[in-house]
């Protein structure tokens, strides 16, 4: 049985990628959730994960400690992680890699916090450029490969890589064109995403650095999470 190490569902966008991919592909795994800010848990975890970051997939004696590497590891063992069609697969790999190494303004200025609704103080040029690129990329994939997912008819790794962005769109009310907006809604409605979201809302522990980061970027309009532990 695979074991997947992740962090708080409310905040951990990198953790969501392999988690939603495995859920959507019905690949069984045991989940281990580390709380940000719990030093003792993370110290233990550093004995397991070479980078000390989440996510990390454990398969017997093999540790796979990066979300893109996990997608590739799973693709070697399970059908359908990447699209079957070569052109769709090339697109999916490029788009996932672009998300993995790019979109830094979107990542830094719109940190994932599933249960919050936030009005950004400003949308600087780099963020506007990332939002515009996102819409172009999604619309291109949806129209070229026929949807309803980014590289065709099934949920593949590229959709998993953009799943955290669907939560960011919801949190920050990021406007998108009709095809991209409909795609974000479709992803948010997936059973696996609903499961993640419900668990994120139920979390009562807060991580101060994440909370502060969000307050620097915007004004909280709504906090739908369960009350914090005192
Ligand atoms: N490139 C890595 C990045 C993972 C990453 O930055 N994870 C963050 C959490 S969302 C983390 O573990 N932070 C804890 C730390 O830096 O100590 C991946 O794709 O898995």
CSV table of C-alpha atoms and ligand atoms in Angstrom, one decimal:
chain,number,residue,atom,x,y,z
A,1,UNK,CA,0.0,0.0,0.0
A,2,UNK,CA,1.3,3.4,-0.9
A,3,UNK,CA,1.7,6.0,1.9
A,4,UNK,CA,1.3,9.7,1.1
A,5,UNK,CA,2.6,12.4,3.4
A,6,UNK,CA,0.8,15.7,3.1
A,7,UNK,CA,0.3,18.9,5.2
A,8,UNK,CA,-2.8,20.8,6.3
A,9,UNK,CA,-5.5,20.5,3.6
A,10,UNK,CA,-6.5,24.1,4.0
A,11,UNK,CA,-3.0,25.4,3.0
A,12,UNK,CA,-1.0,22.8,1.3
A,13,UNK,CA,-1.3,23.2,-2.5
A,14,UNK,CA,1.6,20.9,-3.4
A,15,UNK,CA,0.1,18.1,-1.3
A,16,UNK,CA,-3.2,18.4,-3.1
A,17,UNK,CA,-1.6,17.5,-6.5
A,18,UNK,CA,-0.8,13.8,-5.9
A,19,UNK,CA,-3.6,13.4,-3.4
A,20,UNK,CA,-6.3,14.4,-5.9
A,21,UNK,CA,-4.6,12.5,-8.7
A,22,UNK,CA,-4.6,9.2,-6.7
A,23,UNK,CA,-8.2,9.7,-5.5
A,24,UNK,CA,-9.4,10.4,-9.0
A,25,UNK,CA,-7.6,7.3,-10.3
A,26,UNK,CA,-8.8,5.2,-7.3
A,27,UNK,CA,-5.3,4.3,-6.4
A,28,UNK,CA,-5.4,3.3,-2.7
A,29,UNK,CA,-3.0,4.9,-0.2
A,30,UNK,CA,-2.6,5.6,3.5
A,31,UNK,CA,-2.6,9.3,4.2
A,32,UNK,CA,-0.3,10.9,6.8
A,33,UNK,CA,-1.1,14.6,7.6
A,34,UNK,CA,1.6,16.8,9.1
A,35,UNK,CA,0.6,20.1,10.7
A,36,UNK,CA,2.5,23.1,9.7
A,37,UNK,CA,4.1,24.5,12.8
A,38,UNK,CA,4.3,21.2,14.6
A,39,UNK,CA,8.1,21.0,14.9
A,40,UNK,CA,8.2,17.5,16.5
A,41,UNK,CA,6.2,16.0,13.6
A,42,UNK,CA,8.3,17.6,11.0
A,43,UNK,CA,11.6,16.5,12.7
A,44,UNK,CA,10.4,12.9,12.6
A,45,UNK,CA,9.3,13.4,9.0
A,46,UNK,CA,12.8,14.5,7.9
A,47,UNK,CA,14.0,11.0,8.6
A,48,UNK,CA,11.6,9.8,5.8
A,49,UNK,CA,11.7,12.6,3.2
A,50,UNK,CA,15.1,13.7,2.0
A,51,UNK,CA,13.9,17.3,1.2
A,52,UNK,CA,11.7,17.5,4.4
A,53,UNK,CA,8.9,19.0,2.2
A,54,UNK,CA,5.5,17.6,1.4
A,55,UNK,CA,4.2,15.7,-0.5
A,56,UNK,CA,6.2,12.5,-0.3
A,57,UNK,CA,5.0,9.2,-1.6
A,58,UNK,CA,6.4,6.1,0.1
A,59,UNK,CA,6.3,2.8,-1.8
A,60,UNK,CA,8.0,0.1,0.2
A,61,UNK,CA,11.6,1.2,0.5
A,62,UNK,CA,11.3,4.0,-2.1
A,63,UNK,CA,10.6,7.6,-1.2
A,64,UNK,CA,9.4,9.9,-4.0
A,65,UNK,CA,9.6,13.5,-2.6
A,66,UNK,CA,8.4,15.9,-5.3
A,67,UNK,CA,4.9,16.3,-6.7
A,68,UNK,CA,6.0,16.0,-10.4
A,69,UNK,CA,8.2,13.0,-9.6
A,70,UNK,CA,5.3,11.4,-7.9
A,71,UNK,CA,3.1,11.9,-11.0
A,72,UNK,CA,5.8,10.3,-13.1
A,73,UNK,CA,6.3,7.4,-10.6
A,74,UNK,CA,2.6,6.7,-10.7
A,75,UNK,CA,2.5,6.9,-14.5
A,76,UNK,CA,5.0,4.1,-14.7
A,77,UNK,CA,2.7,1.9,-12.6
A,78,UNK,CA,-0.9,2.9,-13.5
A,79,UNK,CA,-2.6,3.5,-16.8
A,80,UNK,CA,-4.1,6.9,-17.6
A,81,UNK,CA,-2.0,9.2,-15.4
A,82,UNK,CA,-1.0,11.1,-18.5
A,83,UNK,CA,-3.3,11.2,-21.6
A,84,UNK,CA,-3.0,8.3,-24.1
A,85,UNK,CA,-2.8,10.6,-27.2
A,86,UNK,CA,0.7,11.8,-27.9
A,87,UNK,CA,-0.2,15.4,-28.7
A,88,UNK,CA,-2.4,15.6,-25.6
A,89,UNK,CA,0.3,14.0,-23.5
A,90,UNK,CA,2.9,16.6,-24.7
A,91,UNK,CA,0.5,19.4,-23.9
A,92,UNK,CA,-0.3,17.9,-20.5
A,93,UNK,CA,3.4,17.5,-19.6
A,94,UNK,CA,4.3,21.0,-20.7
A,95,UNK,CA,1.4,22.6,-18.8
A,96,UNK,CA,2.1,20.6,-15.6
A,97,UNK,CA,5.8,21.6,-15.9
A,98,UNK,CA,4.9,25.2,-16.5
A,99,UNK,CA,2.8,25.1,-13.3
A,100,UNK,CA,5.6,23.3,-11.4
A,101,UNK,CA,8.3,25.9,-12.3
A,102,UNK,CA,6.3,29.0,-13.1
A,103,UNK,CA,3.2,31.0,-12.1
A,104,UNK,CA,5.2,32.4,-9.2
A,105,UNK,CA,3.2,35.6,-8.8
A,106,UNK,CA,0.0,33.6,-8.6
A,107,UNK,CA,1.6,31.2,-6.1
A,108,UNK,CA,3.1,33.9,-4.0
A,109,UNK,CA,0.4,36.5,-4.0
A,110,UNK,CA,-2.6,34.1,-3.8
A,111,UNK,CA,-1.5,31.5,-1.3
A,112,UNK,CA,-3.9,28.6,-1.1
A,113,UNK,CA,-6.3,28.8,1.9
A,114,UNK,CA,-9.4,26.8,0.8
A,115,UNK,CA,-11.7,28.0,3.5
A,116,UNK,CA,-11.1,31.7,3.1
A,117,UNK,CA,-12.5,34.3,0.8
A,118,UNK,CA,-10.2,37.2,0.2
A,119,UNK,CA,-10.2,40.5,-1.6
A,120,UNK,CA,-6.7,41.3,-2.9
A,121,UNK,CA,-5.3,44.7,-2.0
A,122,UNK,CA,-3.9,45.0,-5.5
A,123,UNK,CA,-3.3,43.0,-8.7
A,124,UNK,CA,0.2,43.9,-9.8
A,125,UNK,CA,1.3,43.4,-13.4
A,126,UNK,CA,3.1,40.1,-12.8
A,127,UNK,CA,-0.1,38.6,-11.2
A,128,UNK,CA,-2.3,39.9,-14.0
A,129,UNK,CA,0.2,38.3,-16.5
A,130,UNK,CA,-0.1,34.9,-14.7
A,131,UNK,CA,-3.9,35.1,-14.6
A,132,UNK,CA,-4.0,35.9,-18.3
A,133,UNK,CA,-1.5,33.1,-19.1
A,134,UNK,CA,-3.6,30.7,-17.0
A,135,UNK,CA,-6.7,31.5,-19.0
A,136,UNK,CA,-4.9,31.2,-22.3
A,137,UNK,CA,-3.4,27.8,-21.3
A,138,UNK,CA,-6.6,26.3,-20.0
A,139,UNK,CA,-8.7,27.6,-22.9
A,140,UNK,CA,-6.2,26.2,-25.4
A,141,UNK,CA,-6.2,22.7,-23.8
A,142,UNK,CA,-9.9,22.6,-23.4
A,143,UNK,CA,-10.5,23.6,-27.1
A,144,UNK,CA,-7.7,21.5,-28.6
A,145,UNK,CA,-8.5,18.3,-26.8
A,146,UNK,CA,-12.3,18.6,-26.5
A,147,UNK,CA,-12.6,18.8,-22.6
A,148,UNK,CA,-14.1,18.4,-20.2
A,149,UNK,CA,-10.5,18.2,-18.7
A,150,UNK,CA,-7.4,20.1,-19.8
A,151,UNK,CA,-6.0,17.4,-22.0
A,152,UNK,CA,-9.2,15.5,-23.1
A,153,UNK,CA,-11.9,13.4,-21.6
A,154,UNK,CA,-10.3,12.1,-18.4
A,155,UNK,CA,-8.7,13.7,-15.4
A,156,UNK,CA,-5.0,13.4,-15.8
A,157,UNK,CA,-1.9,14.7,-14.0
A,158,UNK,CA,-2.2,18.1,-15.6
A,159,UNK,CA,-5.6,18.6,-14.0
A,160,UNK,CA,-4.1,17.6,-10.7
A,161,UNK,CA,-1.4,20.2,-11.1
A,162,UNK,CA,-4.0,22.9,-11.6
A,163,UNK,CA,-6.4,21.7,-8.9
A,164,UNK,CA,-4.9,24.0,-6.3
A,165,UNK,CA,-5.5,26.9,-8.7
A,166,UNK,CA,-9.2,26.1,-8.8
A,167,UNK,CA,-9.2,26.7,-5.0
A,168,UNK,CA,-7.2,29.9,-5.5
A,169,UNK,CA,-9.8,31.2,-8.0
A,170,UNK,CA,-12.5,30.5,-5.5
A,171,UNK,CA,-10.7,32.1,-2.6
A,172,UNK,CA,-9.6,35.3,-4.4
A,173,UNK,CA,-12.6,35.6,-6.8
A,174,UNK,CA,-10.2,35.6,-9.8
A,175,UNK,CA,-12.1,36.4,-12.9
A,176,UNK,CA,-11.7,34.1,-15.9
A,177,UNK,CA,-13.3,33.8,-19.4
A,178,UNK,CA,-16.3,31.4,-19.7
A,179,UNK,CA,-14.4,28.2,-20.7
A,180,UNK,CA,-11.7,28.6,-18.0
A,181,UNK,CA,-14.2,29.6,-15.3
A,182,UNK,CA,-16.4,26.6,-16.2
A,183,UNK,CA,-13.4,24.3,-15.9
A,184,UNK,CA,-12.5,25.7,-12.5
A,185,UNK,CA,-16.0,25.0,-11.3
A,186,UNK,CA,-16.0,21.5,-12.8
A,187,UNK,CA,-12.8,20.7,-10.9
A,188,UNK,CA,-14.1,22.2,-7.6
A,189,UNK,CA,-17.2,19.9,-8.0
A,190,UNK,CA,-15.2,16.7,-8.3
A,191,UNK,CA,-16.0,14.3,-5.4
A,192,UNK,CA,-12.3,14.2,-4.4
A,193,UNK,CA,-12.0,18.0,-4.4
A,194,UNK,CA,-15.2,18.2,-2.2
A,195,UNK,CA,-13.6,15.7,0.1
A,196,UNK,CA,-10.4,17.7,0.4
A,197,UNK,CA,-12.3,20.9,0.9
A,198,UNK,CA,-14.5,19.5,3.6
A,199,UNK,CA,-11.5,18.3,5.5
A,200,UNK,CA,-9.7,21.6,5.0
A,201,UNK,CA,-12.8,23.5,6.4
A,202,UNK,CA,-12.9,21.1,9.4
A,203,UNK,CA,-9.2,21.8,10.3
A,204,UNK,CA,-9.0,23.8,13.5
A,205,UNK,CA,-5.2,24.4,13.7
A,206,UNK,CA,-3.9,27.6,12.2
A,207,UNK,CA,-0.4,28.2,10.9
A,208,UNK,CA,0.6,31.8,11.7
A,209,UNK,CA,3.1,32.3,8.8
A,210,UNK,CA,0.4,31.2,6.3
A,211,UNK,CA,-2.3,33.4,8.0
A,212,UNK,CA,0.1,36.4,7.9
A,213,UNK,CA,1.0,35.9,4.3
A,214,UNK,CA,-2.7,36.0,3.3
A,215,UNK,CA,-3.4,39.2,5.4
A,216,UNK,CA,-0.5,40.9,3.6
A,217,UNK,CA,-2.0,40.3,0.3
A,218,UNK,CA,-5.7,41.0,0.9
A,219,UNK,CA,-8.7,41.6,3.2
A,220,UNK,CA,-10.5,38.6,4.5
A,221,UNK,CA,-14.1,38.7,3.5
A,222,UNK,CA,-15.1,35.4,4.9
A,223,UNK,CA,-13.5,32.6,6.9
A,224,UNK,CA,-15.5,29.4,6.5
A,225,UNK,CA,-13.2,27.2,8.5
A,226,UNK,CA,-14.1,25.6,11.8
A,227,UNK,CA,-13.1,27.9,14.8
A,228,UNK,CA,-9.4,27.8,15.6
A,229,UNK,CA,-8.0,25.8,18.5
A,230,UNK,CA,-7.3,28.1,21.3
B,1,LIG,N1,8.8,21.0,-5.4
B,1,LIG,C1,8.2,20.4,-4.3
B,1,LIG,C2,7.7,21.6,-3.4
B,1,LIG,C3,7.0,21.1,-2.2
B,1,LIG,C4,6.9,22.2,-1.1
B,1,LIG,O1,7.4,23.4,-1.2
B,1,LIG,N2,6.1,21.9,-0.1
B,1,LIG,C5,5.8,22.8,1.0
B,1,LIG,C6,4.4,22.7,1.5
B,1,LIG,S1,3.1,23.1,0.5
B,1,LIG,C7,6.6,22.3,2.3
B,1,LIG,O2,6.7,21.1,2.5
B,1,LIG,N3,7.0,23.3,3.1
B,1,LIG,C8,7.6,22.9,4.4
B,1,LIG,C9,9.0,23.4,4.5
B,1,LIG,O3,9.5,24.1,3.6
B,1,LIG,O4,9.6,23.1,5.6
B,1,LIG,C10,7.0,19.5,-4.8
B,1,LIG,O5,6.5,19.7,-5.9
B,1,LIG,O6,6.6,18.6,-4.1
